[in-house]
Amino acid sequence: LGFDDVVENSLDATSTRDFVAEYVAMISILMTNLSRISEDFIIWSTSEFSFIELSDEFTSPSSVMPQKKNPDILELTRGKTAEVIGNLTAILTTIKGLASGYGRDLQQIKSSIWSTSKISISALLIIKSIILTMKVNKKQMKKVTESSNLIALDIAEKLVKEGIPFRVTHKISGVLVQLAHNSKKPISKLTTLEIKKSVDGTKVDPKIVSKIISTTTVVSSLKDRQSFGSSGYDEQKRMISDRTQKINIWRSDMSKRENKIKSSTNELQKLVDEIIQ
């Protein structure tokens, strides 16, 4: 039949459905992640962010606002996630009320398996297609990152390399952010006088701060990030390569399992044919 082994305990073999609960639980976690990705895409596609533009085939026009795209498919993915989680709850609730041995209640679990499988496969294919067809607004993303003072942490860290305690550098960076916010401009556009204000009450030379600000950008920040799992270019490339290799291994393993099941199915059919004949 293609199973890995024999379940020795007869009660366990006939009445346990832990494998079903485990399967649907894993799919629930998968769908939860897809739901969160969907929410990210919905937010990023709004006019307030404009980080991405979804393809027309995955959106619908607003019935009132002609300029608006409704991310229907992504919203449905979020909704279907709730259905999958509901299936898991139904399975666990059914199992928990049964005594040892088989009960007809277990038949109700089957529909949850098919429903969960169908939803998850569709969701994966849809999210993949959305990613492949969406337009990424790199200019807008860069504009937002450059105006959000993300380099404040980098400035604090570089000041630490100058021998200044982090408590002091943290305060300086905080003042720089406040000055930038009050003057409605990024840290990189602060004047010499404003930079001097950031070091008031400290022994830090404002020229050092000015030099660090002039050489620190979002791009340089990404290049400087080299710790394991960081957002740096090299680490991102390494992680992508590592995950790609793992996916290939999983695909190979899945292919072996499929071949094993097909082989077992063929053998079973031969035995059935022999008995019938």
Short mmCIF file of C-alpha atoms in Angstrom, two decimals:
data_model
loop_
_atom_site.label_atom_id
_atom_site.label_comp_id
_atom_site.label_asym_id
_atom_site.label_seq_id
_atom_site.Cartn_x
_atom_site.Cartn_y
_atom_site.Cartn_z
CA LEU A 1 0.00 0.00 0.00
CA GLY A 2 3.02 2.30 0.06
CA PHE A 3 3.18 2.96 3.80
CA ASP A 4 6.56 3.35 5.48
CA ASP A 5 5.82 0.72 8.12
CA VAL A 6 3.13 -1.24 9.96
CA VAL A 7 1.23 0.23 12.93
CA GLU A 8 1.52 -2.60 15.46
CA ASN A 9 -1.15 -1.56 17.96
CA SER A 10 -4.60 -2.36 16.59
CA LEU A 11 -6.37 0.41 18.52
CA ASP A 12 -3.82 2.91 17.30
CA ALA A 13 -4.19 1.65 13.73
CA THR A 14 -8.00 1.86 13.64
CA SER A 15 -8.80 4.89 15.77
CA THR A 16 -5.91 7.33 15.86
CA ARG A 17 -6.11 10.37 13.61
CA ASP A 18 -3.09 12.23 14.93
CA PHE A 19 -1.53 12.16 11.46
CA VAL A 20 -4.57 13.99 10.12
CA ALA A 21 -4.40 16.61 12.87
CA GLU A 22 -0.68 17.03 12.27
CA TYR A 23 -1.17 17.44 8.52
CA VAL A 24 -3.92 20.04 8.87
CA ALA A 25 -1.94 21.80 11.63
CA MET A 26 1.04 22.19 9.31
CA ILE A 27 -1.22 23.48 6.55
CA SER A 28 -2.78 25.91 9.03
CA ILE A 29 0.67 27.31 9.81
CA LEU A 30 1.43 27.52 6.09
CA MET A 31 -1.84 29.34 5.40
CA THR A 32 -1.22 31.69 8.33
CA ASN A 33 2.08 32.68 6.73
CA LEU A 34 0.40 33.13 3.33
CA SER A 35 -2.26 35.24 5.02
CA ARG A 36 0.40 37.50 6.53
CA ILE A 37 2.10 37.81 3.14
CA SER A 38 -1.28 38.70 1.64
CA GLU A 39 -1.76 41.40 4.25
CA ASP A 40 1.70 42.82 3.47
CA PHE A 41 0.86 42.94 -0.24
CA ILE A 42 -2.51 44.58 0.45
CA ILE A 43 -0.88 47.31 2.53
CA TRP A 44 2.04 47.81 0.12
CA SER A 45 -0.34 48.16 -2.84
CA THR A 46 -2.30 51.03 -1.27
CA SER A 47 -1.75 54.60 -2.50
CA GLU A 48 -0.29 55.48 0.89
CA PHE A 49 2.60 53.06 0.30
CA SER A 50 2.67 52.37 -3.47
CA PHE A 51 5.48 49.85 -3.03
CA ILE A 52 3.89 47.37 -5.44
CA GLU A 53 1.20 47.28 -8.12
CA LEU A 54 -0.87 44.12 -8.39
CA SER A 55 -1.72 42.66 -11.77
CA ASP A 56 -5.26 43.33 -13.04
CA GLU A 57 -5.98 39.60 -13.19
CA PHE A 58 -5.79 39.41 -9.38
CA THR A 59 -7.78 42.56 -8.63
CA SER A 60 -11.19 44.02 -9.37
CA PRO A 61 -12.29 47.62 -9.97
CA SER A 62 -14.06 49.47 -7.20
CA SER A 63 -17.81 49.90 -7.74
CA VAL A 64 -17.49 53.56 -6.71
CA MET A 65 -13.88 54.70 -7.14
CA PRO A 66 -12.58 54.09 -10.69
CA GLN A 67 -8.96 54.66 -9.68
CA LYS A 68 -9.03 51.95 -7.01
CA LYS A 69 -7.98 48.32 -7.38
CA ASN A 70 -9.50 45.90 -4.92
CA PRO A 71 -7.06 43.08 -3.97
CA ASP A 72 -9.87 40.50 -3.89
CA ILE A 73 -7.71 37.39 -4.25
CA LEU A 74 -5.42 38.41 -1.39
CA GLU A 75 -8.42 39.18 0.80
CA LEU A 76 -9.90 35.78 -0.03
CA THR A 77 -6.60 34.13 0.91
CA ARG A 78 -6.89 35.71 4.35
CA GLY A 79 -10.47 34.51 4.61
CA LYS A 80 -9.66 30.96 3.50
CA THR A 81 -6.95 30.82 6.17
CA ALA A 82 -9.69 31.14 8.78
CA GLU A 83 -11.51 28.21 7.13
CA VAL A 84 -8.40 26.01 7.33
CA ILE A 85 -7.88 26.90 10.99
CA GLY A 86 -11.55 26.05 11.50
CA ASN A 87 -10.95 22.63 9.93
CA LEU A 88 -8.13 21.99 12.40
CA THR A 89 -10.37 22.98 15.29
CA ALA A 90 -13.11 20.67 14.01
CA ILE A 91 -10.70 17.73 13.74
CA LEU A 92 -9.26 18.19 17.22
CA THR A 93 -12.72 18.70 18.71
CA THR A 94 -13.97 15.50 17.07
CA ILE A 95 -11.00 13.44 18.25
CA LYS A 96 -10.99 14.71 21.82
CA GLY A 97 -14.51 13.46 22.50
CA LEU A 98 -13.91 9.85 21.45
CA ALA A 99 -13.05 6.87 23.62
CA SER A 100 -10.39 4.39 22.51
CA GLY A 101 -11.49 2.49 19.43
CA TYR A 102 -13.20 3.45 16.22
CA GLY A 103 -16.17 5.78 16.15
CA ARG A 104 -18.27 6.79 13.18
CA ASP A 105 -17.50 10.40 14.11
CA LEU A 106 -14.10 9.97 12.46
CA GLN A 107 -15.76 9.95 9.04
CA GLN A 108 -16.48 13.65 9.48
CA ILE A 109 -12.75 14.36 9.42
CA LYS A 110 -12.31 13.33 5.79
CA SER A 111 -14.05 16.37 4.34
CA SER A 112 -11.74 18.64 6.34
CA ILE A 113 -8.70 16.97 4.76
CA TRP A 114 -9.93 17.48 1.20
CA SER A 115 -11.02 21.04 1.88
CA THR A 116 -7.71 21.95 3.53
CA SER A 117 -5.67 20.41 0.72
CA LYS A 118 -7.66 22.14 -2.02
CA ILE A 119 -7.45 25.55 -0.34
CA SER A 120 -3.71 25.36 0.38
CA ILE A 121 -2.76 24.23 -3.12
CA SER A 122 -4.83 27.00 -4.68
CA ALA A 123 -3.40 29.59 -2.28
CA LEU A 124 0.20 28.60 -3.06
CA LEU A 125 -0.38 28.79 -6.81
CA ILE A 126 -2.13 32.15 -6.48
CA ILE A 127 0.53 33.75 -4.28
CA LYS A 128 3.22 32.50 -6.65
CA SER A 129 1.41 34.02 -9.64
CA ILE A 130 0.86 37.30 -7.81
CA ILE A 131 4.56 37.57 -6.99
CA LEU A 132 5.56 36.80 -10.59
CA THR A 133 3.16 39.37 -12.09
CA MET A 134 3.34 42.25 -9.60
CA LYS A 135 5.26 45.43 -10.39
CA VAL A 136 7.72 46.58 -7.73
CA ASN A 137 8.14 50.34 -7.36
CA LYS A 138 11.83 50.47 -6.43
CA LYS A 139 11.99 54.26 -6.66
CA GLN A 140 9.18 54.68 -4.15
CA MET A 141 10.75 52.15 -1.78
CA LYS A 142 14.09 53.93 -1.96
CA LYS A 143 12.44 57.31 -1.44
CA VAL A 144 10.63 56.11 1.67
CA THR A 145 13.69 54.45 3.19
CA GLU A 146 15.85 57.50 2.59
CA SER A 147 13.29 59.81 4.20
CA SER A 148 12.60 57.58 7.21
CA ASN A 149 15.95 58.13 8.97
CA LEU A 150 16.74 54.41 9.03
CA ILE A 151 20.44 55.25 9.09
CA ALA A 152 20.16 56.53 12.68
CA LEU A 153 21.25 53.15 14.04
CA ASP A 154 24.20 53.01 11.64
CA ILE A 155 25.33 56.44 12.82
CA ALA A 156 25.16 55.28 16.45
CA GLU A 157 27.14 52.12 15.66
CA LYS A 158 29.82 54.01 13.72
CA LEU A 159 30.21 56.46 16.61
CA VAL A 160 30.78 53.47 18.89
CA LYS A 161 33.68 52.46 16.62
CA GLU A 162 35.15 55.89 17.39
CA GLY A 163 35.37 54.85 21.05
CA ILE A 164 32.18 56.57 22.21
CA PRO A 165 29.88 54.65 24.63
CA PHE A 166 26.68 53.38 22.99
CA ARG A 167 24.54 55.14 25.58
CA VAL A 168 25.99 58.45 24.34
CA THR A 169 25.78 57.55 20.64
CA HIS A 170 22.18 56.40 21.10
CA LYS A 171 21.31 59.79 22.59
CA ILE A 172 23.07 61.66 19.77
CA SER A 173 21.25 59.62 17.12
CA GLY A 174 17.95 60.23 18.88
CA VAL A 175 18.54 63.99 18.86
CA LEU A 176 19.47 63.83 15.16
CA VAL A 177 16.20 62.06 14.38
CA GLN A 178 14.25 64.63 16.39
CA LEU A 179 15.99 67.52 14.63
CA ALA A 180 15.33 65.93 11.24
CA HIS A 181 11.68 65.38 12.12
CA ASN A 182 11.20 68.95 13.36
CA SER A 183 12.85 70.43 10.27
CA LYS A 184 11.00 68.00 7.96
CA LYS A 185 14.12 66.74 6.21
CA PRO A 186 16.30 63.62 6.38
CA ILE A 187 19.32 63.38 8.67
CA SER A 188 21.62 63.71 5.65
CA LYS A 189 20.28 67.24 5.04
CA LEU A 190 20.88 68.58 8.56
CA THR A 191 23.02 71.71 8.81
CA THR A 192 26.31 71.99 10.68
CA LEU A 193 24.57 74.01 13.39
CA GLU A 194 21.89 71.34 13.84
CA ILE A 195 24.52 68.62 14.07
CA LYS A 196 26.31 70.63 16.77
CA LYS A 197 23.07 70.66 18.78
CA SER A 198 23.01 66.86 18.72
CA VAL A 199 26.27 66.65 20.69
CA ASP A 200 25.38 69.27 23.29
CA GLY A 201 26.23 68.00 26.76
CA THR A 202 28.74 65.47 25.40
CA LYS A 203 32.44 65.60 24.59
CA VAL A 204 31.88 64.30 21.06
CA ASP A 205 33.37 66.33 18.21
CA PRO A 206 30.52 67.37 15.87
CA LYS A 207 32.93 67.03 12.92
CA ILE A 208 33.06 63.28 13.54
CA VAL A 209 29.26 63.13 13.48
CA SER A 210 29.14 65.21 10.28
CA LYS A 211 31.66 62.94 8.57
CA ILE A 212 29.75 59.81 9.53
CA ILE A 213 26.45 61.28 8.33
CA SER A 214 27.97 62.26 4.98
CA THR A 215 29.24 58.72 4.35
CA THR A 216 26.20 56.81 5.61
CA THR A 217 23.36 55.89 3.24
CA VAL A 218 20.75 53.16 3.02
CA VAL A 219 22.93 51.36 0.46
CA SER A 220 26.06 51.59 2.62
CA SER A 221 23.99 50.37 5.56
CA LEU A 222 23.03 47.21 3.67
CA LYS A 223 26.64 46.62 2.66
CA ASP A 224 27.81 46.99 6.26
CA ARG A 225 25.35 44.40 7.58
CA GLN A 226 27.37 41.18 7.67
CA SER A 227 26.10 39.29 10.72
CA PHE A 228 24.46 35.89 10.26
CA GLY A 229 20.92 36.30 8.92
CA SER A 230 21.22 40.07 8.49
CA SER A 231 19.72 42.21 5.72
CA GLY A 232 23.13 42.72 4.09
CA TYR A 233 23.57 41.91 0.41
CA ASP A 234 25.98 39.00 0.93
CA GLU A 235 23.86 37.41 3.65
CA GLN A 236 20.69 37.72 1.59
CA LYS A 237 22.39 36.05 -1.38
CA ARG A 238 23.72 33.28 0.87
CA MET A 239 20.31 32.64 2.40
CA ILE A 240 18.60 32.58 -1.00
CA SER A 241 21.16 30.05 -2.24
CA ASP A 242 20.80 27.96 0.92
CA ARG A 243 16.99 27.91 0.74
CA THR A 244 17.09 27.07 -2.97
CA GLN A 245 19.28 24.04 -2.24
CA LYS A 246 16.92 22.90 0.52
CA ILE A 247 13.91 23.27 -1.76
CA ASN A 248 15.65 21.15 -4.41
CA ILE A 249 16.36 18.46 -1.80
CA TRP A 250 12.71 18.49 -0.66
CA ARG A 251 11.52 18.28 -4.26
CA SER A 252 13.77 15.29 -4.85
CA ASP A 253 12.46 13.62 -1.70
CA MET A 254 8.88 14.34 -2.73
CA SER A 255 9.52 12.85 -6.16
CA LYS A 256 10.85 9.66 -4.54
CA ARG A 257 7.74 9.42 -2.37
CA GLU A 258 5.46 9.90 -5.35
CA ASN A 259 7.29 7.18 -7.29
CA LYS A 260 7.03 4.85 -4.31
CA ILE A 261 3.28 5.40 -4.05
CA LYS A 262 2.81 4.89 -7.80
CA SER A 263 4.83 1.68 -7.65
CA SER A 264 2.79 0.41 -4.69
CA THR A 265 -0.45 1.34 -6.44
CA ASN A 266 0.60 -0.61 -9.54
CA GLU A 267 1.54 -3.64 -7.44
CA LEU A 268 -1.78 -3.46 -5.63
CA GLN A 269 -3.66 -3.28 -8.93
CA LYS A 270 -1.79 -6.36 -10.18
CA LEU A 271 -2.82 -8.31 -7.08
CA VAL A 272 -6.43 -7.20 -7.49
CA ASP A 273 -6.41 -8.23 -11.16
CA GLU A 274 -5.00 -11.65 -10.25
CA ILE A 275 -7.70 -12.21 -7.64
CA ILE A 276 -10.47 -11.11 -10.00
CA GLN A 277 -9.22 -13.34 -12.80
#
